[in-house]
Amino acid sequence: MKQQKNVARRQLDHNSKTIMNDKIADFLTVRYHLMNQKQPVWVIQETMLRFLNILIDQFGTQTIWNLEDGLEQSFKTIGNQVPWQFYYILSLQKTNFMKFLKREVPAVPLKDRLIMVNVSLQTFDEIVTQHLALNWFAAQYRNQPEKLQQLQATQISDLQKSFLNEEGVAWKSVEVLYLNQAIASDKSSLDSQTRKWIAALKQIEINL
């Protein structure tokens, strides 16, 4: 009887520590902030926290978090609403970010634990550059939707390849091509924190 009571008490304690699915974002955001609070660059911390929440939204109620799918959906959602430097920070932080996801996502105290499926660093950069290419063409033909519809997959692929080199992403090439590219966000609809963040992103330059 005593053993049964102890088992029941431990089960009760376990259940009381679980959270609901709508608290996943809060839990992981706090965990990320605690583990990266020594990050000295505000714009990096702000970018990664914002992206983390966008990524979580894409997974919704899924129990298997496939990062490749999550990145694809997140980047489609983000598009040209941010400058290219947003993607630059993600690429620089990808190793630490994926380590965080691998460690913390399965540890979220849900009744049914989450499973995290990461990608290779190369795949991460390939997805980033593919969307940088897509975003560039989308901005170029913003007022010419018929040309955007006629865009060939080879054109996107060729531009993507120009953004890659043996070391990963050729960020100087990205910077030069995006030099006069305007972002698609309506500044009047942005809160002051977001405007400050985007302004900080746009100040980042590639010194190579």
XYZ file of C-alpha atoms in Angstrom:
208
model
C 0.000 0.000 0.000
C 2.836 2.342 0.870
C 4.541 1.636 -2.459
C 1.296 2.254 -4.337
C 0.844 5.590 -2.566
C 4.399 6.624 -3.469
C 3.849 5.714 -7.117
C 0.574 7.638 -7.149
C 2.254 10.661 -5.528
C 5.093 10.632 -8.059
C 2.570 10.378 -10.896
C 0.630 13.301 -9.457
C 3.806 15.381 -9.167
C 4.703 14.542 -12.786
C 1.271 15.515 -14.075
C 1.280 18.770 -12.133
C 4.514 19.809 -13.850
C 3.239 19.321 -17.395
C 2.131 22.261 -19.503
C -0.476 22.716 -22.221
C 0.475 23.090 -25.904
C -0.355 26.794 -25.901
C 2.480 27.344 -23.404
C 5.230 25.813 -25.559
C 6.303 29.191 -26.961
C 6.514 30.737 -23.490
C 8.519 27.795 -22.152
C 11.067 27.717 -25.001
C 11.379 31.497 -25.172
C 12.269 31.642 -21.478
C 14.696 28.734 -21.865
C 16.398 30.384 -24.844
C 16.656 33.704 -23.038
C 18.153 32.075 -19.929
C 20.696 30.111 -21.927
C 21.723 33.092 -24.069
C 21.393 35.979 -21.656
C 25.132 36.654 -21.921
C 24.753 37.340 -25.663
C 26.265 40.851 -25.899
C 24.658 41.835 -29.211
C 21.036 42.874 -28.756
C 20.050 42.516 -32.420
C 21.188 38.865 -32.476
C 19.231 37.995 -29.335
C 16.141 39.794 -30.638
C 16.360 38.120 -34.047
C 16.711 34.610 -32.667
C 13.876 35.025 -30.168
C 11.552 36.366 -32.865
C 12.486 33.552 -35.223
C 12.028 30.937 -32.503
C 8.441 32.082 -31.995
C 7.744 32.090 -35.739
C 9.134 28.553 -35.982
C 7.010 27.341 -33.070
C 3.906 28.753 -34.751
C 4.610 26.716 -37.873
C 4.718 23.444 -35.938
C 1.434 24.129 -34.171
C 0.188 20.932 -32.513
C 2.601 18.573 -34.304
C 4.497 16.212 -32.035
C 7.341 15.676 -34.533
C 9.200 18.899 -35.287
C 11.014 18.477 -38.590
C 13.282 21.510 -38.864
C 13.524 21.337 -42.652
C 9.743 21.710 -42.965
C 9.713 24.332 -40.216
C 12.349 26.455 -41.951
C 10.554 26.244 -45.300
C 7.230 27.348 -43.828
C 8.782 30.025 -41.623
C 10.715 31.606 -44.488
C 7.604 31.603 -46.688
C 5.795 33.435 -43.899
C 8.613 35.952 -43.370
C 9.545 36.587 -47.003
C 10.643 40.155 -47.691
C 9.198 41.598 -44.500
C 12.735 41.721 -43.085
C 16.085 42.724 -44.614
C 18.555 40.087 -45.787
C 20.570 40.589 -42.584
C 17.854 38.653 -40.740
C 18.824 35.526 -42.684
C 22.507 36.344 -42.159
C 22.083 36.197 -38.384
C 20.147 32.932 -38.607
C 22.950 31.386 -40.643
C 25.623 32.583 -38.205
C 23.672 31.238 -35.242
C 22.501 27.973 -36.829
C 24.877 25.657 -34.947
C 23.989 26.954 -31.490
C 20.323 27.271 -32.422
C 20.040 23.653 -33.536
C 21.861 22.471 -30.414
C 19.300 24.378 -28.371
C 16.390 22.804 -30.258
C 17.863 19.298 -29.966
C 18.283 19.675 -26.204
C 15.251 21.720 -25.212
C 12.387 20.723 -27.520
C 12.187 17.106 -26.246
C 12.441 18.484 -22.694
C 9.288 20.606 -22.964
C 7.122 19.160 -20.138
C 4.147 18.088 -22.223
C 2.087 14.982 -21.593
C 3.212 13.699 -25.001
C 6.812 14.767 -25.474
C 7.995 16.420 -28.692
C 10.477 14.848 -31.103
C 13.033 17.148 -32.743
C 14.439 16.322 -36.199
C 17.299 18.661 -37.112
C 18.982 19.207 -40.482
C 22.612 19.388 -41.567
C 24.364 22.760 -41.549
C 24.649 22.522 -45.335
C 20.903 21.948 -45.726
C 20.186 24.887 -43.422
C 22.241 27.204 -45.642
C 20.706 25.774 -48.815
C 17.206 26.541 -47.524
C 18.292 30.056 -46.513
C 19.813 30.804 -49.930
C 16.850 29.346 -51.795
C 14.529 31.756 -50.030
C 16.927 34.664 -50.477
C 16.757 33.966 -54.217
C 12.962 33.674 -54.146
C 12.650 36.867 -52.116
C 14.871 38.803 -54.517
C 12.807 37.841 -57.546
C 9.567 38.507 -55.644
C 10.763 42.030 -54.852
C 11.961 42.643 -58.410
C 8.598 41.703 -59.882
C 6.405 43.026 -57.087
C 4.496 45.216 -59.527
C 4.686 42.712 -62.385
C 2.947 39.557 -61.135
C 2.759 38.086 -64.640
C 6.584 38.048 -64.841
C 6.785 36.453 -61.417
C 4.487 33.665 -62.600
C 6.707 33.113 -65.650
C 9.800 32.729 -63.471
C 11.634 29.497 -64.209
C 12.933 27.148 -61.506
C 16.356 27.255 -63.170
C 16.520 31.031 -62.680
C 15.914 30.629 -58.955
C 18.382 27.753 -58.774
C 21.088 29.693 -60.624
C 20.722 32.687 -58.307
C 20.752 30.430 -55.261
C 23.986 28.797 -56.436
C 25.594 32.231 -56.777
C 24.926 32.720 -53.063
C 26.856 29.571 -52.091
C 30.560 28.826 -51.912
C 32.772 26.137 -50.370
C 32.505 27.748 -46.928
C 28.721 28.101 -46.949
C 26.831 31.262 -47.862
C 28.637 33.926 -49.896
C 27.184 36.780 -47.854
C 29.103 39.471 -49.686
C 27.360 38.414 -52.900
C 24.014 38.555 -51.102
C 24.790 42.006 -49.722
C 25.749 43.398 -53.144
C 22.650 42.034 -54.861
C 20.313 43.228 -52.116
C 22.003 46.636 -51.872
C 19.024 48.669 -53.066
C 16.328 46.180 -52.163
C 13.503 47.603 -50.053
C 11.707 45.433 -47.506
C 7.995 44.871 -47.898
C 6.871 45.805 -44.390
C 4.455 48.703 -43.912
C 6.369 50.792 -41.398
C 3.215 52.475 -40.168
C 1.886 49.111 -38.971
C 5.026 48.214 -37.012
C 5.444 48.817 -33.304
C 8.411 50.858 -32.084
C 10.371 47.779 -30.920
C 10.056 46.155 -34.346
C 11.100 49.356 -36.131
C 14.130 49.601 -33.841
C 15.006 45.951 -34.537
C 14.723 46.283 -38.331
C 16.803 49.470 -38.262
C 19.503 47.614 -36.309
C 19.446 44.738 -38.822
C 19.926 47.115 -41.729
C 23.065 48.530 -40.119
C 24.865 45.158 -40.400
C 27.525 45.081 -43.114
C 29.688 42.243 -44.382
C 33.373 43.039 -44.000
C 35.139 40.515 -46.243
